[in-house]
Structures are given as C-alpha cells and as structure tokens.
C-alpha cells in the first residue's frame, strides 16, 4: 500500500478530490472519519492498494497533518484556482517543505478560475522555496477551461462531465504556448539531471520516457513541486493526478529512510501512529502504518504487545497488516498518535510534525461536582488522541486549564467532553497571574502576645520592608545584635513573612521586596517558633498596608509567525493591546513569512488569538514566553 496525505485550505475541495480518486475504478473501501478532523479513504487503483488521509482544512486542524505526513509517501496540496487566495495555502506549503516530503500541487476548480494559471502559480511561489513547475497547461474555448495539455507526453485531453477525458489534438493556437511551457518545465527538470541538461544544450529531441524518469527522480528527491490542474467535482484531471501518483510516488522504504533520518532513530522504526480516535464501546483506536515488516495481533511494537490490529485496505479481512499498510489498533493503550515506534520503545516525531503552540486558553470546571474525577480521566484520554490539547492546572485555583489551537478547536474539545464522556463543564477565561509589590520602605514594630493558661505565646519584632528591582523576587535579611531574637527563632520570622506574602492585600502573591528583621525581644518561657512565625506574618501584613502596594501584570515575549503580506497589519493590532513592538524580520527557513516580535500583557492573549486570525485570514500563529512583570492598574483586568 502507498499512502498520501491530502491538505489544503478550507473549501478547497480536498474531500471531493479524495472521493473522486477513490471512485476511479469503483474499488473504494469505506471512508472512515477520524475525530471530526481527518478521514481515511482506502481504495485500489490498477491492482494496487492506496490510502488517502484527508486532513480537514483550517489552521486549527493543522496539528493533525504532521503525524499524517510522517506516515505518508507523498502529499497532495489542493489549492483554489484563485491567485488572491494563494496566501491561504502558505501554512500548508511551509509544512510540506519542512517535512521534506514529495508533493504534488493540484489547482482545483479550474472550470471557474477567475485568474490565469500563470498568475496563480506565481502567487503560490511566494510561499514556497521549491520551484513550482507546471506539468499541464489549460485548454480554453470561449474563455472557459475545457481540458489540459500534458507537457511531458505532449497530449491534449478534453474534459468530459462524469467520464474519462478524451484524447484530442492540440489546438493550433496552443502549439506555441505549449512548447514554451514545455521548455520551461524541461529546464526546471534539467537543473537536477546532467544528461537532460546536455540534451537541451545540444538541442537534441528529448524522449518522453526519459522525461518521465527524470520527473520521478526529481519528485522523490523533493527537488521541486509539480503542478497539475483539474476540477475534482467534475472528475476533471483526477485520473491524470492518480497516474502521476502511481508512477512517481516512492515506496514505504523511501518514507522509512526519510523518517528514520529525521527522527534520528536509525532504521529501527517499525511503525508510526498517524491518527487516533475515541470510539464508543471500543475506546482508543490508533491508526498505525507498518514501516518495516509485517505486523499482527500480539506483535511487539513500542515495548508492548499489540492488541487487535485490523487492516484498512479495501477488501481487508483483518488478521494483521503487511509492510506499508495502514491498520487500526485497539486494546493497545501504549500506542499514541504522533510517535514513531521501535520494537522496544518509542520516540516523538520530528519537530516539524509537532503542532503549533496551543495558545487559546480556557479554565474549565464541571457543572456537577461529582464529575470532577471523571473530568480528569476524560482530559487524560483526550490528550492521548489530540496532540494539540495541552492540559495544565491553574496555580491559585487548581482548576484545569485547557490550551487549544483556537476557538473552534476548543469548541470541539468541549463537545467531546459532553457527548463522549457525559461531562458538562463551564468555561471561563483564564485570569492573568497577577502579582503585587511595594513602592516604598516602611518599618513596623509588632508584638505578638497571647496568654490562655499554661505556657503563653510571646514574640516581639521590628521589621523593615524595602522594594526590590523587578524580577529580584523575595529576600530576607536579619540585623539582630546581642541576641535580642535567638538565632533559632529567626527562620520562623522568615517563614511567617513568606506566609503573609503568599496572598497580598488584593489576593495575589507579593514579590520583589526585602524583609529585614532589625530588632526584637523574646521570653524565656513563652517564646516559641510558632509565636515568632505568627509575629512575622502579622508584622508583614501590617507593613504592606503602608508600603504603597501596587499590582503587577505578567508581560509575555510573543513571536508571531505571519505571511509577510500581513505584517504591516499587525502594528495597529499590537499597539491597541498596549504592546511594545520589538521588530520583525524575514524567516530564513520559510519563504514569504516574517517573525514579528513584541511584548504583550498576558491578559490580552485570547484577544490576540482572535485578532490574529482576523488580520491574517487564519494563517498566522504565535508562541509566548514569560518575560517580566510590570506595574499595572486594576482597571486593566476588569474584563479578564
């Protein structure tokens, strides 16, 4: 079996193309939807088994694409025939290049294309370091695309609605344009083949079979990206694409070599977990691809025995899978999506296959208190099938904090919690992790005395609170002379001060200050560790009221990855969020992309998610790291 992943923006026609490819010979297996974000379509073509992994469009579903590409022999990027929509394909072109996987680009809906093919390809080339090379040119009648000329075979095919295309003679008015386009294609291929280059220089006739061989070699080496044309909804150009896949896509051995090199596991990888789902009455199911050798029930994979393994190929009867085949494993809890498996262990897939940082955050609590334990179990299971879901716990409340790719991803998570696990939750924005500090020094004399029969409590201390520079944290000093406070009680005063600073006047931890123990008194009978700890706590609390307390808000260093065309639009967005722009520069590893660096308050992180999606048409994403705390006003968090 050979496997390819179909990618592309929303509404580009990916699922329609997958269905059309599978229906070419009427031997399609059952399409299997996976967790609402992908689908698996097995089929046969010319007596060979194939499988298409169809990844749902939209940037929030891109996290599913990495593991799928890692297990695939090739990728098919479906793009709309609209030059102005080229930027929507930028994230997919970038991922394909980072993966180093052979890829075809299929310009869909050519029957309603508002722009010429040359302009569409030129717009897409902005976001691809590899050369995009046309393998077909459209035939037009009265301005409408009615077929295509294949530049390798130099044959013209006229589209027939719902039927295979008909071989026709190249129209006379197209001969010159076809020859020019073919020459450009041959020159692009010759850059990677010396013999073809010599033939072109010497003006020899190039044989079609030789061009096919060079095209196959160039694709498998990932030297350039061939561009094909068609309309999946009318089955136009679909068979030409499938024949190109059959002739040029490498076998699983080449895929294993690429994956082993990228994951630095040598040639020990035997399987890849590429899809995962939670199925009622079955539990977790993981779609794996056998990369090196056959696999069956009970086989050693990932350091444990497989449970039940069923092949997904059209007509498969179960009982294991052959090398290169896809299978669905159940009762194999040690397997997860996004991992390469050896016989005795596992390794995470390369960095390019990992999801973008999940920066859309919500704190969730169960509607019914009795569901608290069920919520924890449900989130753990969901994390096993969704690599983009990151679960944390809020430091102050202890509630679960869900980190998702965006609002649609979050909505899907909450839907699965309710429908799949029967857990209703309430979601709220994550409150910013505020801190408090002081702005002026103050001295306090505090005496703790309590007598209730028997030994009493006595501690007398004099302390000073002093502000510290930002980021210096808490510091404790003592200036006791003459044993006014015995040394064994001094740590108790420090512990009491820390108790008081755990929650300041506004309910937030207090930071960046120094507590100095300057003097005190003790009693030989009534003094104790507890008494001095209590005195230290109460003294600090009193001092905080007079030390000019202020709120501190966390400031994050944010790296925004965005197509260059949208960079300018980020300036007013960041300024409106009270951010500090640090600058931007071209991304040297991604054509047509910039990295925009800024400092932003943590409180606006959710706002940045929605604004970035709007400004960049869903193509941008960002990562955050804590940078520092700075003084803020309470009004800044009225809506947080």
CSV table of C-alpha atoms in Angstrom, one decimal, residues 156-555:
chain,number,residue,atom,x,y,z
A,156,UNK,CA,-4.2,17.1,-25.1
A,157,UNK,CA,-7.2,15.8,-23.1
A,158,UNK,CA,-10.6,17.3,-23.3
A,159,UNK,CA,-12.8,17.0,-20.2
A,160,UNK,CA,-16.0,15.1,-20.3
A,161,UNK,CA,-18.5,15.6,-17.5
A,162,UNK,CA,-18.5,12.5,-15.2
A,163,UNK,CA,-16.5,10.4,-17.7
A,164,UNK,CA,-12.8,10.0,-18.6
A,165,UNK,CA,-11.2,12.8,-20.6
A,166,UNK,CA,-11.0,12.3,-24.3
A,167,UNK,CA,-7.7,12.4,-26.2
A,168,UNK,CA,-7.8,15.2,-28.8
A,169,UNK,CA,-5.3,17.0,-31.0
A,170,UNK,CA,-3.6,20.0,-29.5
A,171,UNK,CA,-5.4,23.1,-30.8
A,172,UNK,CA,-3.3,25.0,-33.3
A,173,UNK,CA,-3.5,28.2,-31.4
A,174,UNK,CA,-2.0,26.4,-28.4
A,175,UNK,CA,1.1,24.9,-30.0
A,176,UNK,CA,3.3,27.8,-29.4
A,177,UNK,CA,2.2,28.3,-25.8
A,178,UNK,CA,2.5,24.6,-25.1
A,179,UNK,CA,6.1,24.5,-26.5
A,180,UNK,CA,7.1,27.5,-24.4
A,181,UNK,CA,5.6,25.9,-21.2
A,182,UNK,CA,7.3,22.6,-22.0
A,183,UNK,CA,10.6,24.2,-22.5
A,184,UNK,CA,10.3,25.9,-19.1
A,185,UNK,CA,9.4,22.6,-17.5
A,186,UNK,CA,12.3,20.8,-19.1
A,187,UNK,CA,14.7,23.5,-18.0
A,188,UNK,CA,13.5,23.1,-14.4
A,189,UNK,CA,13.9,19.4,-14.5
A,190,UNK,CA,17.4,19.7,-16.2
A,191,UNK,CA,18.7,21.6,-13.1
A,192,UNK,CA,18.7,18.2,-11.4
A,193,UNK,CA,19.7,15.9,-14.2
A,194,UNK,CA,23.0,16.4,-16.1
A,195,UNK,CA,22.0,14.1,-19.1
A,196,UNK,CA,18.8,16.0,-19.7
A,197,UNK,CA,20.8,19.3,-19.5
A,198,UNK,CA,23.2,18.1,-22.1
A,199,UNK,CA,20.4,17.1,-24.5
A,200,UNK,CA,18.8,20.5,-24.1
A,201,UNK,CA,22.1,22.4,-24.7
A,202,UNK,CA,22.8,20.3,-27.8
A,203,UNK,CA,19.2,20.8,-29.0
A,204,UNK,CA,18.5,17.0,-29.1
A,205,UNK,CA,15.0,15.6,-29.1
A,206,UNK,CA,14.1,14.5,-25.6
A,207,UNK,CA,12.3,11.2,-25.3
A,208,UNK,CA,9.0,11.2,-23.3
A,209,UNK,CA,10.1,8.1,-21.3
A,210,UNK,CA,13.3,9.9,-20.2
A,211,UNK,CA,11.3,13.0,-19.1
A,212,UNK,CA,9.0,10.8,-17.0
A,213,UNK,CA,12.0,9.1,-15.4
A,214,UNK,CA,13.6,12.5,-14.5
A,215,UNK,CA,10.3,13.8,-13.2
A,216,UNK,CA,10.0,10.7,-11.0
A,217,UNK,CA,13.5,11.1,-9.7
A,218,UNK,CA,13.1,14.8,-9.0
A,219,UNK,CA,9.8,14.3,-7.2
A,220,UNK,CA,11.2,11.5,-5.0
A,221,UNK,CA,14.2,13.6,-4.1
A,222,UNK,CA,11.9,16.5,-3.3
A,223,UNK,CA,13.7,18.9,-5.6
A,224,UNK,CA,10.6,20.7,-6.9
A,225,UNK,CA,6.8,20.6,-6.7
A,226,UNK,CA,4.9,19.6,-9.9
A,227,UNK,CA,1.6,21.5,-10.5
A,228,UNK,CA,-1.4,19.7,-12.0
A,229,UNK,CA,-4.8,21.2,-12.9
A,230,UNK,CA,-8.4,20.0,-12.7
A,231,UNK,CA,-11.8,20.1,-11.1
A,232,UNK,CA,-12.5,17.4,-8.6
A,233,UNK,CA,-16.3,17.9,-8.5
A,234,UNK,CA,-16.4,17.1,-12.3
A,235,UNK,CA,-13.7,14.5,-12.1
A,236,UNK,CA,-11.6,16.6,-14.5
A,237,UNK,CA,-7.8,16.0,-14.2
A,238,UNK,CA,-8.3,13.4,-11.5
A,239,UNK,CA,-7.1,10.4,-13.4
A,240,UNK,CA,-4.0,12.3,-14.6
A,241,UNK,CA,-3.2,13.1,-11.0
A,242,UNK,CA,-3.7,9.5,-9.9
A,243,UNK,CA,-1.5,8.2,-12.7
A,244,UNK,CA,1.2,10.7,-11.7
A,245,UNK,CA,0.9,9.4,-8.1
A,246,UNK,CA,1.2,5.8,-9.2
A,247,UNK,CA,4.2,6.4,-11.4
A,248,UNK,CA,6.2,8.8,-9.2
A,249,UNK,CA,5.3,8.3,-5.5
A,250,UNK,CA,8.1,6.3,-3.7
A,251,UNK,CA,7.5,3.2,-1.8
A,252,UNK,CA,7.4,2.8,2.0
A,253,UNK,CA,11.1,2.1,2.1
A,254,UNK,CA,12.0,5.6,1.0
A,255,UNK,CA,9.5,7.0,3.5
A,256,UNK,CA,11.1,4.9,6.3
A,257,UNK,CA,14.5,6.3,5.3
A,258,UNK,CA,13.3,9.9,5.5
A,259,UNK,CA,11.5,9.3,8.8
A,260,UNK,CA,14.5,7.5,10.4
A,261,UNK,CA,16.8,10.3,9.4
A,262,UNK,CA,14.5,13.0,10.7
A,263,UNK,CA,13.7,11.2,14.0
A,264,UNK,CA,17.3,10.1,14.5
A,265,UNK,CA,16.3,6.6,15.2
A,266,UNK,CA,18.4,4.9,12.6
A,267,UNK,CA,16.5,2.1,10.8
A,268,UNK,CA,14.7,0.8,13.9
A,269,UNK,CA,11.3,2.4,13.2
A,270,UNK,CA,8.7,-0.3,12.6
A,271,UNK,CA,5.5,1.8,12.9
A,272,UNK,CA,4.1,5.3,13.1
A,273,UNK,CA,1.0,6.4,14.9
A,274,UNK,CA,-0.6,8.8,12.5
A,275,UNK,CA,-4.3,9.1,13.5
A,276,UNK,CA,-6.2,8.4,16.7
A,277,UNK,CA,-9.8,8.5,17.9
A,278,UNK,CA,-12.1,7.6,20.7
A,279,UNK,CA,-14.8,5.1,19.6
A,280,UNK,CA,-17.8,4.3,21.7
A,281,UNK,CA,-17.6,0.7,23.1
A,282,UNK,CA,-14.1,0.3,21.7
A,283,UNK,CA,-12.1,3.0,23.4
A,284,UNK,CA,-9.0,4.4,21.9
A,285,UNK,CA,-8.2,3.4,18.4
A,286,UNK,CA,-4.9,4.3,16.8
A,287,UNK,CA,-4.2,4.2,13.1
A,288,UNK,CA,-0.6,2.9,12.6
A,289,UNK,CA,1.4,2.3,9.5
A,290,UNK,CA,3.7,-0.7,9.3
A,291,UNK,CA,7.0,0.8,8.2
A,292,UNK,CA,9.4,-2.2,8.2
A,293,UNK,CA,8.0,-5.7,8.1
A,294,UNK,CA,4.6,-7.2,8.7
A,295,UNK,CA,2.6,-6.6,11.9
A,296,UNK,CA,-0.1,-8.7,13.5
A,297,UNK,CA,-2.0,-9.2,16.7
A,298,UNK,CA,0.3,-9.6,19.6
A,299,UNK,CA,3.4,-8.2,17.8
A,300,UNK,CA,6.0,-6.4,19.8
A,301,UNK,CA,5.7,-2.7,19.0
A,302,UNK,CA,6.7,0.2,21.3
A,303,UNK,CA,7.8,-2.1,24.1
A,304,UNK,CA,4.5,-4.0,24.5
A,305,UNK,CA,2.3,-6.4,22.6
A,306,UNK,CA,-0.3,-5.1,20.2
A,307,UNK,CA,-4.0,-5.8,20.9
A,308,UNK,CA,-6.3,-6.3,18.0
A,309,UNK,CA,-5.0,-5.0,14.6
A,310,UNK,CA,-7.2,-4.6,11.6
A,311,UNK,CA,-6.1,-3.5,8.2
A,312,UNK,CA,-7.9,-0.7,6.4
A,313,UNK,CA,-7.1,-1.6,2.8
A,314,UNK,CA,-10.1,-2.0,0.5
A,315,UNK,CA,-11.3,-5.6,0.9
A,316,UNK,CA,-9.1,-6.3,4.0
A,317,UNK,CA,-10.3,-9.2,6.2
A,318,UNK,CA,-8.2,-8.3,9.3
A,319,UNK,CA,-5.5,-10.6,10.7
A,320,UNK,CA,-2.7,-8.1,10.6
A,321,UNK,CA,-1.1,-5.8,8.0
A,322,UNK,CA,1.8,-6.1,5.6
A,323,UNK,CA,4.8,-3.6,5.4
A,324,UNK,CA,3.5,-0.3,4.2
A,325,UNK,CA,-0.1,-1.0,5.1
A,326,UNK,CA,-2.3,1.0,7.5
A,327,UNK,CA,-4.1,-0.7,10.3
A,328,UNK,CA,-6.3,0.3,13.2
A,329,UNK,CA,-5.1,-0.9,16.6
A,330,UNK,CA,-7.4,-1.3,19.6
A,331,UNK,CA,-6.6,-2.5,23.1
A,332,UNK,CA,-3.2,-1.1,22.6
A,333,UNK,CA,-3.2,1.7,25.2
A,334,UNK,CA,0.6,2.2,24.9
A,335,UNK,CA,0.2,3.5,21.3
A,336,UNK,CA,-0.5,7.1,20.6
A,337,UNK,CA,-0.7,9.5,17.7
A,338,UNK,CA,2.4,11.4,16.9
A,339,UNK,CA,5.0,8.8,17.7
A,340,UNK,CA,7.5,6.6,15.8
A,341,UNK,CA,7.7,3.1,17.3
A,342,UNK,CA,10.5,0.7,17.5
A,343,UNK,CA,10.1,-2.9,18.7
A,344,UNK,CA,11.1,-2.0,22.2
A,345,UNK,CA,10.4,1.7,22.6
A,346,UNK,CA,9.1,4.9,21.0
A,347,UNK,CA,10.2,8.4,20.0
A,348,UNK,CA,8.3,11.6,19.3
A,349,UNK,CA,8.1,12.6,15.7
A,350,UNK,CA,10.4,15.4,14.4
A,351,UNK,CA,9.8,18.9,15.4
A,352,UNK,CA,8.1,19.8,12.1
A,353,UNK,CA,5.4,17.2,12.8
A,354,UNK,CA,4.5,18.7,16.2
A,355,UNK,CA,1.6,21.1,16.5
A,356,UNK,CA,2.0,24.9,16.8
A,357,UNK,CA,1.8,26.1,20.4
A,358,UNK,CA,-1.7,25.9,21.7
A,359,UNK,CA,-2.3,29.5,22.8
A,360,UNK,CA,-6.1,29.7,23.2
A,361,UNK,CA,-6.8,29.1,26.9
A,362,UNK,CA,-9.9,28.3,28.9
A,363,UNK,CA,-10.3,27.3,32.6
A,364,UNK,CA,-13.0,24.6,33.0
A,365,UNK,CA,-14.9,23.3,35.9
A,366,UNK,CA,-17.5,20.5,36.0
A,367,UNK,CA,-21.1,21.7,36.3
A,368,UNK,CA,-21.7,18.8,38.7
A,369,UNK,CA,-19.1,18.5,41.5
A,370,UNK,CA,-19.4,14.7,41.3
A,371,UNK,CA,-17.9,14.8,37.8
A,372,UNK,CA,-14.6,16.2,39.0
A,373,UNK,CA,-12.8,12.9,38.8
A,374,UNK,CA,-14.5,12.0,35.5
A,375,UNK,CA,-13.2,15.3,34.0
A,376,UNK,CA,-9.7,14.4,34.9
A,377,UNK,CA,-9.9,11.0,33.4
A,378,UNK,CA,-11.6,12.3,30.2
A,379,UNK,CA,-9.0,15.0,29.7
A,380,UNK,CA,-6.2,12.4,30.1
A,381,UNK,CA,-7.8,10.2,27.4
A,382,UNK,CA,-8.4,13.1,25.1
A,383,UNK,CA,-4.8,14.2,25.4
A,384,UNK,CA,-3.8,10.8,24.1
A,385,UNK,CA,-5.7,11.3,20.8
A,386,UNK,CA,-5.1,15.0,20.4
A,387,UNK,CA,-1.5,16.2,20.4
A,388,UNK,CA,-2.6,19.8,20.3
A,389,UNK,CA,-4.6,19.7,23.5
A,390,UNK,CA,-2.4,20.7,26.5
A,391,UNK,CA,-3.9,20.4,30.0
A,392,UNK,CA,-2.5,22.4,32.9
A,393,UNK,CA,-3.7,23.4,36.3
A,394,UNK,CA,-4.2,27.0,37.5
A,395,UNK,CA,-1.7,27.7,40.2
A,396,UNK,CA,-4.2,29.5,42.5
A,397,UNK,CA,-7.5,27.7,42.0
A,398,UNK,CA,-6.3,24.2,40.9
A,399,UNK,CA,-8.9,24.1,38.1
A,400,UNK,CA,-8.0,22.5,34.8
A,401,UNK,CA,-6.7,24.9,32.1
A,402,UNK,CA,-7.2,23.8,28.5
A,403,UNK,CA,-4.8,25.0,25.9
A,404,UNK,CA,-6.2,24.7,22.3
A,405,UNK,CA,-5.3,25.8,18.8
A,406,UNK,CA,-8.2,28.2,18.7
A,407,UNK,CA,-11.9,28.7,19.5
A,408,UNK,CA,-13.1,26.0,17.0
A,409,UNK,CA,-10.6,23.5,18.5
A,410,UNK,CA,-11.8,24.4,22.0
A,411,UNK,CA,-15.4,24.0,21.0
A,412,UNK,CA,-14.7,20.6,19.6
A,413,UNK,CA,-12.9,19.6,22.9
A,414,UNK,CA,-15.9,20.7,25.0
A,415,UNK,CA,-18.3,18.9,22.7
A,416,UNK,CA,-16.3,15.6,23.1
A,417,UNK,CA,-16.3,16.1,26.9
A,418,UNK,CA,-20.1,16.4,26.8
A,419,UNK,CA,-21.1,13.9,24.2
A,420,UNK,CA,-18.3,11.3,24.6
A,421,UNK,CA,-17.8,11.4,28.3
A,422,UNK,CA,-21.0,12.9,29.6
A,423,UNK,CA,-19.2,15.7,31.4
A,424,UNK,CA,-20.7,19.2,31.3
A,425,UNK,CA,-18.2,21.9,32.0
A,426,UNK,CA,-18.3,25.6,32.5
A,427,UNK,CA,-15.6,27.6,30.8
A,428,UNK,CA,-14.1,30.9,31.7
A,429,UNK,CA,-11.2,33.0,30.5
A,430,UNK,CA,-8.0,32.2,32.5
A,431,UNK,CA,-7.4,35.0,34.9
A,432,UNK,CA,-4.0,36.6,34.5
A,433,UNK,CA,-1.4,35.6,37.0
A,434,UNK,CA,-1.1,38.9,38.8
A,435,UNK,CA,1.4,39.8,41.4
A,436,UNK,CA,1.7,42.6,44.0
A,437,UNK,CA,4.7,44.5,45.2
A,438,UNK,CA,5.5,47.6,47.2
A,439,UNK,CA,6.8,51.0,46.2
A,440,UNK,CA,8.2,52.5,49.4
A,441,UNK,CA,10.1,51.3,52.5
A,442,UNK,CA,8.3,51.1,55.9
A,443,UNK,CA,9.3,49.9,59.4
A,444,UNK,CA,6.9,48.1,61.7
A,445,UNK,CA,7.1,47.2,65.3
A,446,UNK,CA,4.8,44.3,66.2
A,447,UNK,CA,4.3,42.4,69.4
A,448,UNK,CA,2.5,39.1,69.5
A,449,UNK,CA,1.3,38.1,73.0
A,450,UNK,CA,-1.3,35.6,74.0
A,451,UNK,CA,-2.0,34.0,77.4
A,452,UNK,CA,-4.6,31.4,77.8
A,453,UNK,CA,-3.4,29.4,80.8
A,454,UNK,CA,-0.2,27.5,81.0
A,455,UNK,CA,2.6,28.5,78.6
A,456,UNK,CA,1.7,31.5,76.6
A,457,UNK,CA,2.9,33.0,73.3
A,458,UNK,CA,5.3,35.9,73.1
A,459,UNK,CA,7.3,37.4,70.2
A,460,UNK,CA,8.3,41.0,69.7
A,461,UNK,CA,9.9,42.0,66.4
A,462,UNK,CA,10.8,45.1,64.4
A,463,UNK,CA,11.0,44.7,60.7
A,464,UNK,CA,11.5,46.8,57.6
A,465,UNK,CA,10.0,46.2,54.2
A,466,UNK,CA,12.0,47.5,51.2
A,467,UNK,CA,11.1,47.4,47.5
A,468,UNK,CA,13.4,45.4,45.2
A,469,UNK,CA,14.1,45.7,41.5
A,470,UNK,CA,11.7,43.9,39.1
A,471,UNK,CA,12.5,40.2,38.9
A,472,UNK,CA,14.6,40.0,42.1
A,473,UNK,CA,12.0,38.1,44.0
A,474,UNK,CA,11.8,37.8,47.8
A,475,UNK,CA,14.8,38.4,50.0
A,476,UNK,CA,15.1,38.1,53.8
A,477,UNK,CA,17.9,39.7,55.9
A,478,UNK,CA,18.5,40.0,59.7
A,479,UNK,CA,20.4,42.6,61.6
A,480,UNK,CA,19.9,41.3,65.1
A,481,UNK,CA,22.5,42.3,67.7
A,482,UNK,CA,23.1,41.0,71.2
A,483,UNK,CA,20.8,38.0,70.8
A,484,UNK,CA,17.6,40.1,71.1
A,485,UNK,CA,16.0,37.4,68.9
A,486,UNK,CA,17.6,34.0,69.4
A,487,UNK,CA,19.1,32.6,66.2
A,488,UNK,CA,16.8,29.6,66.3
A,489,UNK,CA,13.7,31.9,66.0
A,490,UNK,CA,14.9,33.9,63.1
A,491,UNK,CA,14.0,31.3,60.4
A,492,UNK,CA,10.5,31.3,62.0
A,493,UNK,CA,10.2,35.0,61.3
A,494,UNK,CA,11.2,34.4,57.7
A,495,UNK,CA,8.7,31.6,57.3
A,496,UNK,CA,5.9,33.9,58.8
A,497,UNK,CA,6.9,36.6,56.3
A,498,UNK,CA,6.6,34.2,53.4
A,499,UNK,CA,3.1,33.1,54.7
A,500,UNK,CA,2.0,36.8,54.6
A,501,UNK,CA,3.4,37.3,51.1
A,502,UNK,CA,1.6,34.3,49.7
A,503,UNK,CA,-1.6,36.5,49.4
A,504,UNK,CA,-1.3,40.2,49.5
A,505,UNK,CA,-3.9,42.9,50.1
A,506,UNK,CA,-5.6,42.3,46.7
A,507,UNK,CA,-5.4,38.5,46.9
A,508,UNK,CA,-2.3,37.9,44.8
A,509,UNK,CA,1.2,36.8,45.7
A,510,UNK,CA,3.6,39.6,46.7
A,511,UNK,CA,7.0,39.7,45.1
A,512,UNK,CA,10.1,41.8,44.6
A,513,UNK,CA,10.7,43.0,48.2
A,514,UNK,CA,13.1,42.6,51.0
A,515,UNK,CA,12.1,41.9,54.6
A,516,UNK,CA,14.7,42.9,57.2
A,517,UNK,CA,14.5,41.8,60.8
A,518,UNK,CA,16.1,44.6,62.7
A,519,UNK,CA,15.3,44.1,66.4
A,520,UNK,CA,13.1,42.2,68.8
A,521,UNK,CA,12.5,40.7,72.2
A,522,UNK,CA,11.8,37.2,73.5
A,523,UNK,CA,10.6,35.4,76.6
A,524,UNK,CA,12.5,32.5,78.1
A,525,UNK,CA,9.2,30.6,78.7
A,526,UNK,CA,6.5,31.9,76.4
A,527,UNK,CA,8.5,32.4,73.2
A,528,UNK,CA,8.4,29.7,70.6
A,529,UNK,CA,8.9,29.0,66.8
A,530,UNK,CA,5.1,29.3,66.4
A,531,UNK,CA,5.0,32.7,68.2
A,532,UNK,CA,7.7,34.2,66.1
A,533,UNK,CA,6.2,32.8,62.9
A,534,UNK,CA,2.9,34.4,63.8
A,535,UNK,CA,4.6,37.7,64.7
A,536,UNK,CA,6.5,37.7,61.3
A,537,UNK,CA,3.2,37.0,59.4
A,538,UNK,CA,1.2,39.7,61.1
A,539,UNK,CA,4.0,42.3,61.0
A,540,UNK,CA,4.4,41.9,57.3
A,541,UNK,CA,0.7,42.2,56.7
A,542,UNK,CA,0.6,45.4,58.7
A,543,UNK,CA,3.6,46.8,56.8
A,544,UNK,CA,2.1,46.0,53.4
A,545,UNK,CA,-0.7,48.4,54.0
A,546,UNK,CA,1.7,51.3,54.4
A,547,UNK,CA,4.3,50.4,51.8
A,548,UNK,CA,2.4,51.6,48.7
A,549,UNK,CA,1.2,48.3,47.3
A,550,UNK,CA,0.7,48.1,43.6
A,551,UNK,CA,-0.5,45.4,41.1
A,552,UNK,CA,2.0,43.7,38.7
A,553,UNK,CA,0.9,42.1,35.4
A,554,UNK,CA,2.9,39.5,33.6
A,555,UNK,CA,4.4,40.6,30.3
